[in-house]
C-alpha cells in the first residue's frame, strides 16, 4: 500500500493522528509514503519498529528524519552509528544516570512550585506556554550549569527552532535562525570555558575536558553535542506534559485519580509511563543500509524509514487495549516513547523525573481544573507531535460545576 501523504497539514483535532495510525495498522505493519517532495517507508507495528531500531547495521542513524535529510549540523550522538556512537554513549552515560539526575530534584521541585503558584493565582492559563515550555528549559539550564536568568533568551530561540507558526506549519528559515543562535551561544560558552581553564562539576564546563580514545574533542563537535542536548530534551518533555494535561483535563476520572495519588504522596510512575506510551510524541527516522525485504516489500539501500512511535505504542502487540489510556496498567510496559536499541533516549531518567515532578506539583496545588470554556486544543504533527496551546481554567471548582461533555 502507498499513501500520498502521512502528516496532516497544519494543525487538527488532538485524537486524529492516533486514530489514523490505528486504522492503517489494522491492515499493514509498513506502508510507503509518496509525498510531492519526498518518499519514505513508514513502520506502524510495534514488533517491527523495535526490531528495526535494534539493528543499526541495517538501519543507519545517518538520517534521523525524512523531513530534513541533510541538516546543516550533524547531531551528536544521535546521528552516529556504531562503533563511533558506542564511544560517545560511554562518554555521556555518566551524566545521565538516575543518580546524577536525582541530584536535580530539589531545584526542579522548587521551580515547579513557583510556576504553579503563579498560574494558580491567575486562575487560568495556557499550560503550553506558561508551564510546559518553560519547565524543561529551566531543567536544561540547570543541567548544563547555565544561569537560569538566561531563560527568556533560550525560550525565544526555542520558539524559533521548534515551535510551529500559528497555522501549525513550520518555516525552515525561522527554524535555522533559532538553531544558529543556539550554536553561536554554545560556541562562545565553550570558548569561555577553555579560556578559563577550569572544569567545574557542571556538564557544559566538563565538555572541554572530554576525550575519545585519548583524543581531545574539537569545539565544533562539542557544539554539535550541546545542540542535540538542547533540542532533545525540550519539546519532547514539554509536549509529553501538554498531552498528559490535555488528557486529564478532558477525562475527569483519570484527573481525579492523579489528584488522589498526588494528595496521598503515592507513586506517579505508572501514570507517567502510560501517558508517555499513549501520547508518544517523537517520530524518528533511519536510512536503509542494504536492500532487504520486509513483509513482502522491497526496501532499497539509501531509502528512508519513518517510525511514528505512537503507532507502535498503540499496537495491541505491545499491550492489550493499547488504543486507550489505563492509568493503572502497571509500570512495566516496555513502550517505545524513548525509542529502542543503541540510541534509546539517554535522557529518559531525567524525562521521567521531570514528568513526575511536574504532574505531582500541579495536582498537589491544583487538583481540579478543566479545559477553558470555548477552548478546542489543536495538535500538530512534526518530528515531535505537539499542542498549539492548552487553555485551562476552573481551578478548584466543585465537581458538579464542571463543564459537561469534557470526558
Ligand atoms: C518525554 C521526553 C523525551 C522523549 C519522549 C524522548 C525520546 C527520545 C527518543 C525516541 C530518542 C531516540 C532517537 C533515535 O533513536 O533516533 C531519544 C534520544 C535521545 N534523547 Fe530523548 N526524549 C525525551 C527527553 C530527553 C531529555 C530530557 C534529554 C536530555 C537532554 C534527552 C536526550 C536524548 C539524547 C542525548 C538522545 C540521543 C541518544 C543517542 O543517540 O544515543 N531526551 N530521545
Short mmCIF file of C-alpha atoms and ligand atoms in Angstrom, two decimals:
data_model
loop_
_atom_site.label_atom_id
_atom_site.label_comp_id
_atom_site.label_asym_id
_atom_site.label_seq_id
_atom_site.Cartn_x
_atom_site.Cartn_y
_atom_site.Cartn_z
CA UNK A 1 0.00 0.00 0.00
CA UNK A 2 1.20 3.56 -0.61
CA UNK A 3 -0.03 6.89 0.79
CA UNK A 4 0.29 10.28 -0.88
CA UNK A 5 0.79 12.00 2.45
CA UNK A 6 1.42 11.00 6.02
CA UNK A 7 1.23 14.14 8.08
CA UNK A 8 -1.89 16.15 8.44
CA UNK A 9 -1.21 19.62 7.10
CA UNK A 10 -1.17 22.34 9.74
CA UNK A 11 -2.95 21.59 12.98
CA UNK A 12 -6.01 19.46 13.76
CA UNK A 13 -8.03 17.67 16.44
CA UNK A 14 -5.80 16.01 19.05
CA UNK A 15 -7.12 12.47 18.57
CA UNK A 16 -6.73 12.41 14.76
CA UNK A 17 -3.16 11.16 14.49
CA UNK A 18 -3.54 8.22 16.87
CA UNK A 19 -6.77 7.04 15.22
CA UNK A 20 -5.30 7.34 11.75
CA UNK A 21 -2.38 5.13 12.75
CA UNK A 22 -4.80 2.62 14.29
CA UNK A 23 -6.77 2.41 11.02
CA UNK A 24 -3.62 1.95 8.92
CA UNK A 25 -2.06 -0.55 11.29
CA UNK A 26 -5.21 -2.67 11.12
CA UNK A 27 -4.01 -3.71 7.65
CA UNK A 28 -0.27 -3.05 7.45
CA UNK A 29 2.87 -3.05 9.56
CA UNK A 30 4.72 -0.97 6.95
CA UNK A 31 3.49 1.38 4.18
CA UNK A 32 5.18 3.50 1.51
CA UNK A 33 4.54 7.25 1.74
CA UNK A 34 4.98 9.19 -1.51
CA UNK A 35 4.62 12.91 -0.87
CA UNK A 36 5.38 15.51 -3.57
CA UNK A 37 8.78 16.44 -2.02
CA UNK A 38 9.88 13.10 -0.56
CA UNK A 39 9.22 9.38 -0.38
CA UNK A 40 9.84 7.08 2.57
CA UNK A 41 8.60 3.95 4.29
CA UNK A 42 6.54 4.22 7.46
CA UNK A 43 6.56 1.44 10.06
CA UNK A 44 3.35 1.09 12.07
CA UNK A 45 3.69 -2.13 14.06
CA UNK A 46 5.26 -2.39 17.50
CA UNK A 47 7.37 -5.51 16.90
CA UNK A 48 8.75 -4.36 13.56
CA UNK A 49 9.62 -0.92 15.00
CA UNK A 50 11.57 -2.47 17.84
CA UNK A 51 13.35 -4.93 15.52
CA UNK A 52 14.48 -2.19 13.13
CA UNK A 53 15.66 0.17 15.88
CA UNK A 54 17.71 -2.62 17.39
CA UNK A 55 19.52 -3.24 14.11
CA UNK A 56 21.79 -0.26 13.30
CA UNK A 57 23.77 -2.27 10.75
CA UNK A 58 20.62 -2.43 8.58
CA UNK A 59 19.03 0.91 9.64
CA UNK A 60 21.54 3.75 9.91
CA UNK A 61 21.05 6.90 12.01
CA UNK A 62 22.89 8.97 9.43
CA UNK A 63 19.43 10.36 8.58
CA UNK A 64 17.04 10.66 11.55
CA UNK A 65 14.10 12.34 9.83
CA UNK A 66 12.77 12.30 6.26
CA UNK A 67 11.70 15.94 6.86
CA UNK A 68 15.29 17.22 6.86
CA UNK A 69 17.64 14.72 5.29
CA UNK A 70 20.70 16.95 5.23
CA UNK A 71 20.70 19.22 8.30
CA UNK A 72 23.48 21.85 8.49
CA UNK A 73 24.73 20.38 11.79
CA UNK A 74 25.42 16.73 12.49
CA UNK A 75 23.70 15.99 15.79
CA UNK A 76 25.92 14.07 18.19
CA UNK A 77 25.46 11.29 19.22
CA UNK A 78 22.05 10.75 17.63
CA UNK A 79 23.31 10.79 14.03
CA UNK A 80 26.24 8.45 14.62
CA UNK A 81 26.32 4.70 14.02
CA UNK A 82 28.36 2.15 15.97
CA UNK A 83 31.26 1.94 16.71
CA UNK A 84 31.60 5.77 16.90
CA UNK A 85 28.21 6.04 18.55
CA UNK A 86 29.16 3.48 21.22
CA UNK A 87 32.19 5.56 22.26
CA UNK A 88 30.02 8.65 22.68
CA UNK A 89 27.38 6.78 24.68
CA UNK A 90 30.08 5.58 27.06
CA UNK A 91 31.28 9.15 27.50
CA UNK A 92 27.83 10.67 28.05
CA UNK A 93 26.15 7.90 30.08
CA UNK A 94 27.56 9.01 33.44
CA UNK A 95 25.99 12.47 33.15
CA UNK A 96 22.51 10.99 32.65
CA UNK A 97 22.48 8.20 35.26
CA UNK A 98 19.44 8.01 37.60
CA UNK A 99 21.72 9.04 40.49
CA UNK A 100 23.08 12.08 38.67
CA UNK A 101 19.63 13.15 37.54
CA UNK A 102 18.14 12.75 41.02
CA UNK A 103 20.51 15.49 42.23
CA UNK A 104 18.45 17.96 40.19
CA UNK A 105 15.23 17.02 42.00
CA UNK A 106 15.11 19.65 44.80
CA UNK A 107 15.70 22.55 42.37
CA UNK A 108 13.11 21.21 39.92
CA UNK A 109 10.52 20.75 42.67
CA UNK A 110 11.14 24.29 43.84
CA UNK A 111 10.78 25.67 40.28
CA UNK A 112 7.56 23.69 39.75
CA UNK A 113 6.07 25.09 42.95
CA UNK A 114 6.90 28.64 41.83
CA UNK A 115 5.48 28.25 38.33
CA UNK A 116 2.29 26.52 39.52
CA UNK A 117 1.74 29.08 42.31
CA UNK A 118 1.88 31.93 39.76
CA UNK A 119 -0.58 30.16 37.48
CA UNK A 120 -2.93 29.26 40.33
CA UNK A 121 -3.11 32.85 41.42
CA UNK A 122 -4.24 33.88 37.93
CA UNK A 123 -6.96 31.22 37.91
CA UNK A 124 -6.39 30.26 34.27
CA UNK A 125 -3.52 29.65 31.89
CA UNK A 126 -2.21 28.41 28.61
CA UNK A 127 -0.45 25.36 30.02
CA UNK A 128 1.78 25.05 26.94
CA UNK A 129 3.41 28.48 27.09
CA UNK A 130 3.13 29.14 30.82
CA UNK A 131 4.35 25.79 32.12
CA UNK A 132 5.17 23.05 29.60
CA UNK A 133 7.70 25.03 27.55
CA UNK A 134 9.26 26.85 30.49
CA UNK A 135 9.89 23.94 32.82
CA UNK A 136 12.18 21.74 30.63
CA UNK A 137 14.11 24.82 29.55
CA UNK A 138 14.91 25.63 33.17
CA UNK A 139 15.89 21.99 33.63
CA UNK A 140 18.22 22.23 30.64
CA UNK A 141 19.90 25.35 32.04
CA UNK A 142 20.31 23.69 35.46
CA UNK A 143 21.68 20.50 33.91
CA UNK A 144 24.22 22.34 31.77
CA UNK A 145 25.24 24.66 34.62
CA UNK A 146 23.99 27.80 32.87
CA UNK A 147 22.43 30.74 34.75
CA UNK A 148 18.64 30.43 34.97
CA UNK A 149 18.27 34.11 34.07
CA UNK A 150 19.18 33.03 30.51
CA UNK A 151 15.62 31.59 30.35
CA UNK A 152 13.99 34.32 28.20
CA UNK A 153 16.74 34.09 25.56
CA UNK A 154 16.55 30.30 25.37
CA UNK A 155 12.75 30.39 25.23
CA UNK A 156 12.93 32.77 22.29
CA UNK A 157 15.42 30.58 20.38
CA UNK A 158 13.38 27.52 21.21
CA UNK A 159 10.27 29.15 19.80
CA UNK A 160 12.08 29.84 16.54
CA UNK A 161 13.74 26.43 16.30
CA UNK A 162 10.96 24.14 17.48
CA UNK A 163 7.53 25.79 17.55
CA UNK A 164 5.14 25.87 14.58
CA UNK A 165 3.63 29.07 13.18
CA UNK A 166 0.07 29.97 14.18
CA UNK A 167 -1.33 27.74 11.39
CA UNK A 168 0.59 24.68 12.61
CA UNK A 169 3.18 24.72 9.79
CA UNK A 170 6.96 25.12 10.09
CA UNK A 171 9.16 27.74 8.45
CA UNK A 172 12.65 26.40 7.63
CA UNK A 173 14.30 29.88 7.72
CA UNK A 174 12.82 30.61 11.13
CA UNK A 175 13.99 27.26 12.46
CA UNK A 176 17.51 27.81 11.06
CA UNK A 177 17.68 31.25 12.72
CA UNK A 178 16.82 29.72 16.11
CA UNK A 179 19.38 26.95 15.73
CA UNK A 180 22.12 29.35 14.61
CA UNK A 181 21.53 31.48 17.71
CA UNK A 182 21.89 28.43 19.96
CA UNK A 183 25.02 27.34 18.10
CA UNK A 184 26.51 30.84 18.49
CA UNK A 185 25.75 30.79 22.21
CA UNK A 186 27.46 27.41 22.73
CA UNK A 187 30.47 28.39 20.60
CA UNK A 188 31.04 31.39 22.87
CA UNK A 189 30.34 29.44 26.08
CA UNK A 190 32.77 26.65 25.16
CA UNK A 191 35.46 29.17 24.16
CA UNK A 192 35.00 30.93 27.54
CA UNK A 193 35.34 27.63 29.38
CA UNK A 194 38.57 26.82 27.52
CA UNK A 195 39.97 30.29 28.27
CA UNK A 196 39.06 29.94 31.96
CA UNK A 197 40.97 26.64 32.07
CA UNK A 198 38.83 25.25 34.91
CA UNK A 199 36.39 22.39 34.78
CA UNK A 200 33.56 22.68 37.31
CA UNK A 201 31.03 19.93 38.01
CA UNK A 202 28.51 21.25 35.51
CA UNK A 203 28.04 19.47 32.22
CA UNK A 204 28.99 22.39 29.97
CA UNK A 205 32.25 23.10 31.73
CA UNK A 206 33.13 19.40 31.71
CA UNK A 207 32.82 19.13 27.92
CA UNK A 208 36.15 20.83 27.23
CA UNK A 209 37.95 18.08 29.20
CA UNK A 210 36.31 15.26 27.22
CA UNK A 211 38.39 12.84 25.16
CA UNK A 212 37.50 9.93 22.93
CA UNK A 213 40.15 7.18 22.93
CA UNK A 214 42.60 9.66 24.45
CA UNK A 215 42.00 12.30 21.76
CA UNK A 216 40.50 15.70 22.77
CA UNK A 217 37.26 16.68 21.02
CA UNK A 218 37.17 19.75 18.78
CA UNK A 219 34.95 22.69 19.71
CA UNK A 220 32.79 22.24 16.59
CA UNK A 221 31.96 18.70 17.59
CA UNK A 222 31.27 19.75 21.21
CA UNK A 223 28.87 22.42 19.92
CA UNK A 224 27.02 19.77 17.89
CA UNK A 225 26.65 17.67 21.01
CA UNK A 226 25.37 20.63 23.09
CA UNK A 227 22.94 21.45 20.30
CA UNK A 228 21.49 17.96 20.44
CA UNK A 229 21.18 18.10 24.24
CA UNK A 230 19.31 21.38 23.79
CA UNK A 231 16.97 20.03 21.09
CA UNK A 232 16.42 16.54 22.52
CA UNK A 233 15.03 17.41 25.93
CA UNK A 234 12.82 20.44 25.33
CA UNK A 235 9.77 19.94 23.14
CA UNK A 236 9.78 16.19 23.88
CA UNK A 237 9.21 16.82 27.59
CA UNK A 238 7.06 19.92 27.04
CA UNK A 239 4.70 18.18 24.65
CA UNK A 240 4.53 14.92 26.62
CA UNK A 241 3.39 17.06 29.55
CA UNK A 242 0.97 19.04 27.40
CA UNK A 243 -0.72 15.90 26.04
CA UNK A 244 -0.88 14.39 29.54
CA UNK A 245 -2.58 17.52 30.88
CA UNK A 246 -4.91 17.63 27.86
CA UNK A 247 -5.92 14.07 28.65
CA UNK A 248 -6.51 14.78 32.32
CA UNK A 249 -8.43 17.97 31.62
CA UNK A 250 -10.79 16.02 29.37
CA UNK A 251 -11.12 12.80 31.43
CA UNK A 252 -12.43 13.57 34.90
CA UNK A 253 -11.99 10.10 36.40
CA UNK A 254 -8.33 9.99 35.36
CA UNK A 255 -7.73 13.52 36.66
CA UNK A 256 -9.34 12.61 39.98
CA UNK A 257 -7.13 9.51 40.19
CA UNK A 258 -3.95 11.55 39.57
CA UNK A 259 -5.04 14.19 42.10
CA UNK A 260 -5.74 11.47 44.69
CA UNK A 261 -2.32 9.86 44.12
CA UNK A 262 -0.63 13.26 44.45
CA UNK A 263 -2.57 14.10 47.63
CA UNK A 264 -1.64 10.74 49.18
CA UNK A 265 2.03 11.17 48.27
CA UNK A 266 1.82 7.97 46.17
CA UNK A 267 3.95 6.99 43.20
CA UNK A 268 3.28 8.73 39.88
CA UNK A 269 5.40 6.22 37.97
CA UNK A 270 2.69 4.18 36.30
CA UNK A 271 0.73 7.33 35.42
CA UNK A 272 3.79 8.86 33.76
CA UNK A 273 4.56 5.65 31.82
CA UNK A 274 1.02 5.34 30.49
CA UNK A 275 0.97 8.97 29.36
CA UNK A 276 4.34 8.56 27.67
CA UNK A 277 3.11 5.41 25.94
CA UNK A 278 -0.25 6.64 24.73
CA UNK A 279 0.82 10.12 23.65
CA UNK A 280 4.37 9.20 22.50
CA UNK A 281 5.45 12.38 20.74
CA UNK A 282 8.57 11.56 18.63
CA UNK A 283 8.67 10.41 15.03
CA UNK A 284 12.17 9.13 14.31
CA UNK A 285 13.85 8.08 11.08
CA UNK A 286 16.55 5.79 9.71
CA UNK A 287 18.34 5.20 6.38
CA UNK A 288 18.24 1.71 4.87
CA UNK A 289 21.82 0.37 4.67
CA UNK A 290 21.30 -2.56 2.27
CA UNK A 291 18.49 -3.94 0.14
CA UNK A 292 16.08 -6.09 2.13
CA UNK A 293 12.56 -7.47 2.12
CA UNK A 294 10.06 -6.71 4.89
CA UNK A 295 6.52 -8.09 4.83
CA UNK A 296 6.68 -8.62 1.04
CA UNK A 297 8.01 -5.06 0.42
CA UNK A 298 11.40 -4.49 -1.18
CA UNK A 299 13.35 -1.77 0.69
CA UNK A 300 16.42 -0.48 -1.17
CA UNK A 301 19.71 0.86 0.22
CA UNK A 302 19.51 4.63 0.74
CA UNK A 303 15.72 4.76 1.20
CA UNK A 304 14.36 6.34 4.36
CA UNK A 305 12.14 4.82 7.02
CA UNK A 306 9.97 6.73 9.48
CA UNK A 307 8.86 5.34 12.85
CA UNK A 308 6.00 7.34 14.39
CA UNK A 309 6.47 5.87 17.84
CA UNK A 310 2.87 6.44 18.87
CA UNK A 311 1.79 3.99 16.14
CA UNK A 312 3.84 1.14 17.65
CA UNK A 313 2.75 2.13 21.15
CA UNK A 314 -0.94 1.84 20.23
CA UNK A 315 -0.45 -1.66 18.84
CA UNK A 316 -2.06 -4.49 20.85
CA UNK A 317 1.13 -6.47 20.23
CA UNK A 318 2.63 -4.22 22.94
CA UNK A 319 -0.20 -4.45 25.46
CA UNK A 320 -3.88 -5.43 25.30
CA UNK A 321 -6.23 -2.48 24.81
CA UNK A 322 -3.33 -0.29 23.65
CA UNK A 323 -5.68 2.18 21.93
CA UNK A 324 -6.94 3.62 25.21
CA UNK A 325 -5.43 5.08 28.37
CA UNK A 326 -5.39 2.93 31.51
CA UNK A 327 -3.56 4.69 34.31
CA UNK A 328 -3.49 1.53 36.41
CA UNK A 329 -1.78 -0.62 33.79
CA UNK A 330 1.43 -1.04 35.80
CA UNK A 331 4.79 0.49 35.05
CA UNK A 332 6.41 -2.49 33.41
CA UNK A 333 5.07 -1.81 29.92
CA UNK A 334 8.22 -1.52 27.77
CA UNK A 335 6.82 1.14 25.45
CA UNK A 336 8.60 2.85 22.55
CA UNK A 337 8.30 6.52 23.53
CA UNK A 338 12.03 6.63 24.23
CA UNK A 339 12.88 4.61 21.11
CA UNK A 340 14.83 1.35 21.32
CA UNK A 341 18.21 -0.15 20.52
CA UNK A 342 21.53 1.67 20.89
CA UNK A 343 20.05 5.18 20.55
CA UNK A 344 17.35 4.66 23.19
CA UNK A 345 16.86 8.02 24.88
CA UNK A 346 19.81 8.99 27.01
CA UNK A 347 17.62 11.46 28.92
CA UNK A 348 14.85 9.00 29.82
CA UNK A 349 15.62 9.10 33.57
CA UNK A 350 15.60 12.88 33.51
CA UNK A 351 12.42 12.98 31.41
CA UNK A 352 10.64 10.68 33.86
CA UNK A 353 11.76 12.78 36.84
CA UNK A 354 10.56 15.95 35.09
CA UNK A 355 7.15 14.48 34.29
CA UNK A 356 6.80 13.07 37.77
CA UNK A 357 7.63 16.37 39.46
CA UNK A 358 5.51 18.43 37.07
CA UNK A 359 2.38 16.27 37.37
CA UNK A 360 2.70 15.89 41.13
CA UNK A 361 3.43 19.58 41.72
CA UNK A 362 0.47 20.66 39.61
CA UNK A 363 -2.05 18.25 41.14
CA UNK A 364 -0.98 18.97 44.71
CA UNK A 365 -1.71 22.66 44.14
CA UNK A 366 -4.48 22.50 41.51
CA UNK A 367 -6.35 19.18 41.79
CA UNK A 368 -9.42 20.47 39.94
CA UNK A 369 -9.27 22.11 36.51
CA UNK A 370 -10.75 21.75 33.05
CA UNK A 371 -10.41 22.99 29.51
CA UNK A 372 -11.28 26.70 29.42
CA UNK A 373 -14.74 27.44 28.01
CA UNK A 374 -14.62 27.51 24.22
CA UNK A 375 -11.11 26.01 24.10
CA UNK A 376 -10.60 23.42 21.34
CA UNK A 377 -6.94 22.40 21.58
CA UNK A 378 -5.31 21.57 18.26
CA UNK A 379 -2.34 19.29 17.73
CA UNK A 380 0.40 19.49 15.10
CA UNK A 381 2.48 16.63 13.75
CA UNK A 382 6.16 17.04 13.03
CA UNK A 383 9.33 15.28 14.25
CA UNK A 384 7.75 15.86 17.63
CA UNK A 385 3.95 15.93 17.92
CA UNK A 386 2.70 18.91 19.87
CA UNK A 387 -0.20 21.03 21.06
CA UNK A 388 -0.55 24.60 19.81
CA UNK A 389 -1.97 25.68 23.17
CA UNK A 390 -3.88 24.25 26.12
CA UNK A 391 -6.10 26.75 27.87
CA UNK A 392 -7.07 25.55 31.33
CA UNK A 393 -9.37 27.14 33.92
CA UNK A 394 -11.93 26.20 36.58
CA UNK A 395 -9.24 25.76 39.20
CA UNK A 396 -10.78 24.45 42.41
CA UNK A 397 -14.42 24.35 41.22
CA UNK A 398 -16.68 21.70 42.75
CA UNK A 399 -17.19 18.56 40.61
CA UNK A 400 -20.84 19.34 39.84
CA UNK A 401 -19.95 22.69 38.30
CA UNK A 402 -17.55 21.24 35.75
CA UNK A 403 -18.33 21.60 32.09
CA UNK A 404 -20.28 18.69 30.67
CA UNK A 405 -19.02 16.65 27.75
CA UNK A 406 -15.36 17.11 28.53
CA UNK A 407 -14.71 13.37 29.05
C1 LIG B 1 9.45 12.72 27.34
C2 LIG B 1 10.61 13.20 26.92
C3 LIG B 1 11.51 12.52 25.92
C4 LIG B 1 11.19 11.66 24.91
C5 LIG B 1 9.82 11.14 24.54
C6 LIG B 1 12.44 11.34 24.23
C7 LIG B 1 12.54 10.47 23.16
C8 LIG B 1 13.74 10.10 22.57
C9 LIG B 1 13.86 9.14 21.51
C10 LIG B 1 12.70 8.44 20.84
C11 LIG B 1 15.18 9.01 21.22
C12 LIG B 1 15.81 8.07 20.18
C13 LIG B 1 16.01 8.77 18.87
C14 LIG B 1 16.50 7.82 17.78
O1 LIG B 1 16.61 6.62 18.01
O2 LIG B 1 16.77 8.31 16.67
C15 LIG B 1 15.90 9.91 22.08
C16 LIG B 1 17.28 10.09 22.07
C17 LIG B 1 17.93 10.98 22.88
N1 LIG B 1 17.39 11.74 23.88
FE1 LIG B 1 15.47 11.77 24.44
N2 LIG B 1 13.45 12.01 24.84
C18 LIG B 1 12.94 12.74 25.88
C19 LIG B 1 13.64 13.55 26.75
C20 LIG B 1 15.00 13.74 26.74
C21 LIG B 1 15.73 14.57 27.68
C22 LIG B 1 15.12 15.34 28.85
C23 LIG B 1 17.03 14.56 27.31
C24 LIG B 1 18.15 15.29 28.00
C25 LIG B 1 18.93 16.10 27.40
C26 LIG B 1 17.14 13.67 26.15
C27 LIG B 1 18.31 13.39 25.48
C28 LIG B 1 18.41 12.48 24.45
C29 LIG B 1 19.66 12.18 23.76
C30 LIG B 1 21.02 12.79 24.09
C31 LIG B 1 19.36 11.24 22.78
C32 LIG B 1 20.33 10.62 21.79
C33 LIG B 1 20.81 9.27 22.30
C34 LIG B 1 21.70 8.56 21.33
O3 LIG B 1 21.75 8.90 20.15
O4 LIG B 1 22.39 7.62 21.76
N3 LIG B 1 15.89 13.21 25.83
N4 LIG B 1 15.01 10.55 22.92
#
